[in-house]
C-alpha positions as semicolon CSV with decimal commas, in nm:
position;residue;x (nm);y (nm);z (nm)
1;M;-1,945;6,877;-0,258
2;T;-1,621;7,001;-0,414
3;N;-1,557;7,213;-0,105
4;W;-1,565;6,900;0,113
5;I;-1,337;6,716;-0,128
6;K;-1,093;7,006;-0,123
7;A;-1,119;7,023;0,256
8;A;-1,034;6,653;0,286
9;N;-0,720;6,693;0,074
10;P;-0,426;6,722;0,316
11;L;-0,212;6,891;0,049
12;A;-0,460;7,161;-0,054
13;T;-0,408;7,522;0,044
14;T;-0,682;7,705;0,230
15;V;-0,786;8,044;0,101
16;G;-1,038;8,166;0,355
17;V;-1,183;8,105;0,697
18;D;-1,468;7,890;0,562
19;E;-1,226;7,656;0,383
20;A;-1,004;7,637;0,690
21;R;-1,304;7,554;0,911
22;A;-1,421;7,286;0,667
23;A;-1,072;7,133;0,663
24;A;-1,052;7,145;1,044
25;R;-1,385;6,963;1,065
26;M;-1,243;6,675;0,860
27;S;-1,093;6,548;1,182
28;S;-1,447;6,523;1,323
29;V;-1,548;6,314;1,024
30;A;-1,244;6,092;1,081
31;L;-1,332;6,046;1,448
32;W;-1,689;5,953;1,359
33;L;-1,565;5,707;1,095
34;T;-1,339;5,533;1,344
35;A;-1,619;5,533;1,603
36;A;-1,844;5,365;1,348
37;K;-1,567;5,112;1,280
38;D;-1,541;5,039;1,652
39;V;-1,918;4,991;1,679
40;V;-1,910;4,746;1,386
41;L;-1,624;4,558;1,554
42;L;-1,821;4,561;1,880
43;V;-2,125;4,409;1,711
44;A;-1,909;4,150;1,533
45;L;-1,743;4,052;1,861
46;L;-2,075;4,020;2,045
47;G;-2,127;3,685;1,876
48;S;-1,797;3,554;2,005
49;I;-1,864;3,624;2,373
50;P;-2,015;3,280;2,452
51;Q;-1,709;3,100;2,312
52;A;-1,465;3,338;2,480
53;S;-1,650;3,322;2,812
54;A;-1,650;2,943;2,804
55;A;-1,274;2,947;2,749
56;T;-1,204;3,161;3,056
57;T;-1,171;2,999;3,394
58;S;-1,333;3,117;3,712
59;T;-1,000;3,258;3,830
60;G;-0,907;3,421;3,498
61;S;-1,019;3,758;3,375
62;N;-1,292;3,791;3,119
63;V;-1,094;3,935;2,831
64;A;-1,385;3,933;2,588
65;T;-1,604;4,151;2,809
66;M;-1,314;4,388;2,874
67;T;-1,248;4,418;2,499
68;L;-1,613;4,501;2,435
69;A;-1,610;4,761;2,711
70;I;-1,295;4,923;2,572
71;L;-1,445;4,935;2,221
72;G;-1,766;5,088;2,354
73;V;-1,589;5,353;2,560
74;S;-1,354;5,426;2,271
75;A;-1,647;5,483;2,036
76;L;-1,816;5,717;2,285
77;V;-1,497;5,917;2,340
78;Q;-1,443;5,949;1,964
79;I;-1,800;6,068;1,909
80;A;-1,764;6,327;2,187
81;A;-1,425;6,445;2,060
82;G;-1,568;6,470;1,709
83;L;-1,853;6,686;1,833
84;F;-1,612;6,911;2,023
85;Q;-1,386;6,942;1,717
86;W;-1,686;7,027;1,500
87;V;-1,801;7,305;1,732
88;R;-1,459;7,443;1,833
89;P;-1,201;7,336;1,574
90;G;-0,848;7,332;1,710
91;T;-0,519;7,158;1,642
92;M;-0,495;6,946;1,958
93;I;-0,765;6,689;1,879
94;P;-0,649;6,621;1,521
95;I;-0,287;6,586;1,631
96;I;-0,362;6,344;1,916
97;A;-0,620;6,149;1,716
98;G;-0,385;6,133;1,418
99;M;-0,103;5,995;1,632
100;L;-0,334;5,737;1,791
101;T;-0,467;5,639;1,448
102;A;-0,114;5,602;1,310
103;Y;-0,020;5,380;1,603
104;A;-0,337;5,170;1,564
105;L;-0,261;5,137;1,194
106;Y;0,091;5,017;1,275
107;E;-0,043;4,764;1,525
108;A;-0,305;4,640;1,277
109;G;-0,036;4,599;1,014
110;M;0,175;4,393;1,252
111;K;-0,123;4,170;1,337
112;M;-0,214;4,128;0,971
113;A;0,134;4,010;0,872
114;G;0,030;3,645;0,905
115;G;-0,306;3,684;0,733
116;A;-0,611;3,901;0,759
117;S;-0,985;3,868;0,772
118;A;-1,217;4,086;0,568
119;L;-1,311;4,281;0,881
120;A;-0,944;4,352;0,952
121;V;-0,886;4,477;0,598
122;I;-1,189;4,707;0,619
123;S;-1,062;4,833;0,955
124;V;-0,722;4,919;0,805
125;V;-0,884;5,098;0,511
126;V;-1,094;5,307;0,750
127;M;-0,786;5,390;0,959
128;V;-0,588;5,500;0,652
129;L;-0,876;5,724;0,545
130;A;-0,905;5,858;0,901
131;L;-0,532;5,935;0,914
132;I;-0,559;6,133;0,589
133;L;-0,857;6,324;0,728
134;H;-0,675;6,395;1,056
135;I;-0,383;6,541;0,860
136;A;-0,628;6,759;0,667
137;G;-0,795;6,854;0,996
138;T;-0,463;6,958;1,148
139;R;-0,381;7,166;0,841
140;G;-0,722;7,335;0,847
141;A;-0,717;7,399;1,222
142;A;-0,369;7,551;1,201
143;A;-0,483;7,780;0,919
144;L;-0,794;7,870;1,117
145;E;-0,589;7,955;1,425
146;K;-0,363;8,180;1,216
147;T;-0,662;8,379;1,088
148;Q;-0,816;8,417;1,433
149;K;-0,506;8,536;1,621
150;P;-0,504;8,906;1,704
151;A;-0,232;9,101;1,525
């Protein structure tokens, strides 16, 4: 348990290959957390489809269905990227996922400026935790790549 806590710390130093691999896999955990958040949002939005569908006209696009599709695809991509990062830890996935998480966090903060629901607050907390884990994952993957490079 303490190894996972140390691995999740973005400021910790890695001593060996096992610690570096554990830190690199923190990005997988972050991706799975955000995928779970997206699935929870998807389920919460499923109840609002009848109201949103009734509000759309026959000539307008169905924004609610498109939002659900984007959340579903996003969750699947995050699960797949998390599995890939777990099996073959590298720096590319944590860097890209960390940048996307930081942007999503910024957007959520801008939307929450006028007020926030409980689901929005939980979403922001998960994104902050995911960003910390992506930073730890980048640190661990970089350390892992240094140990695996031929001299």
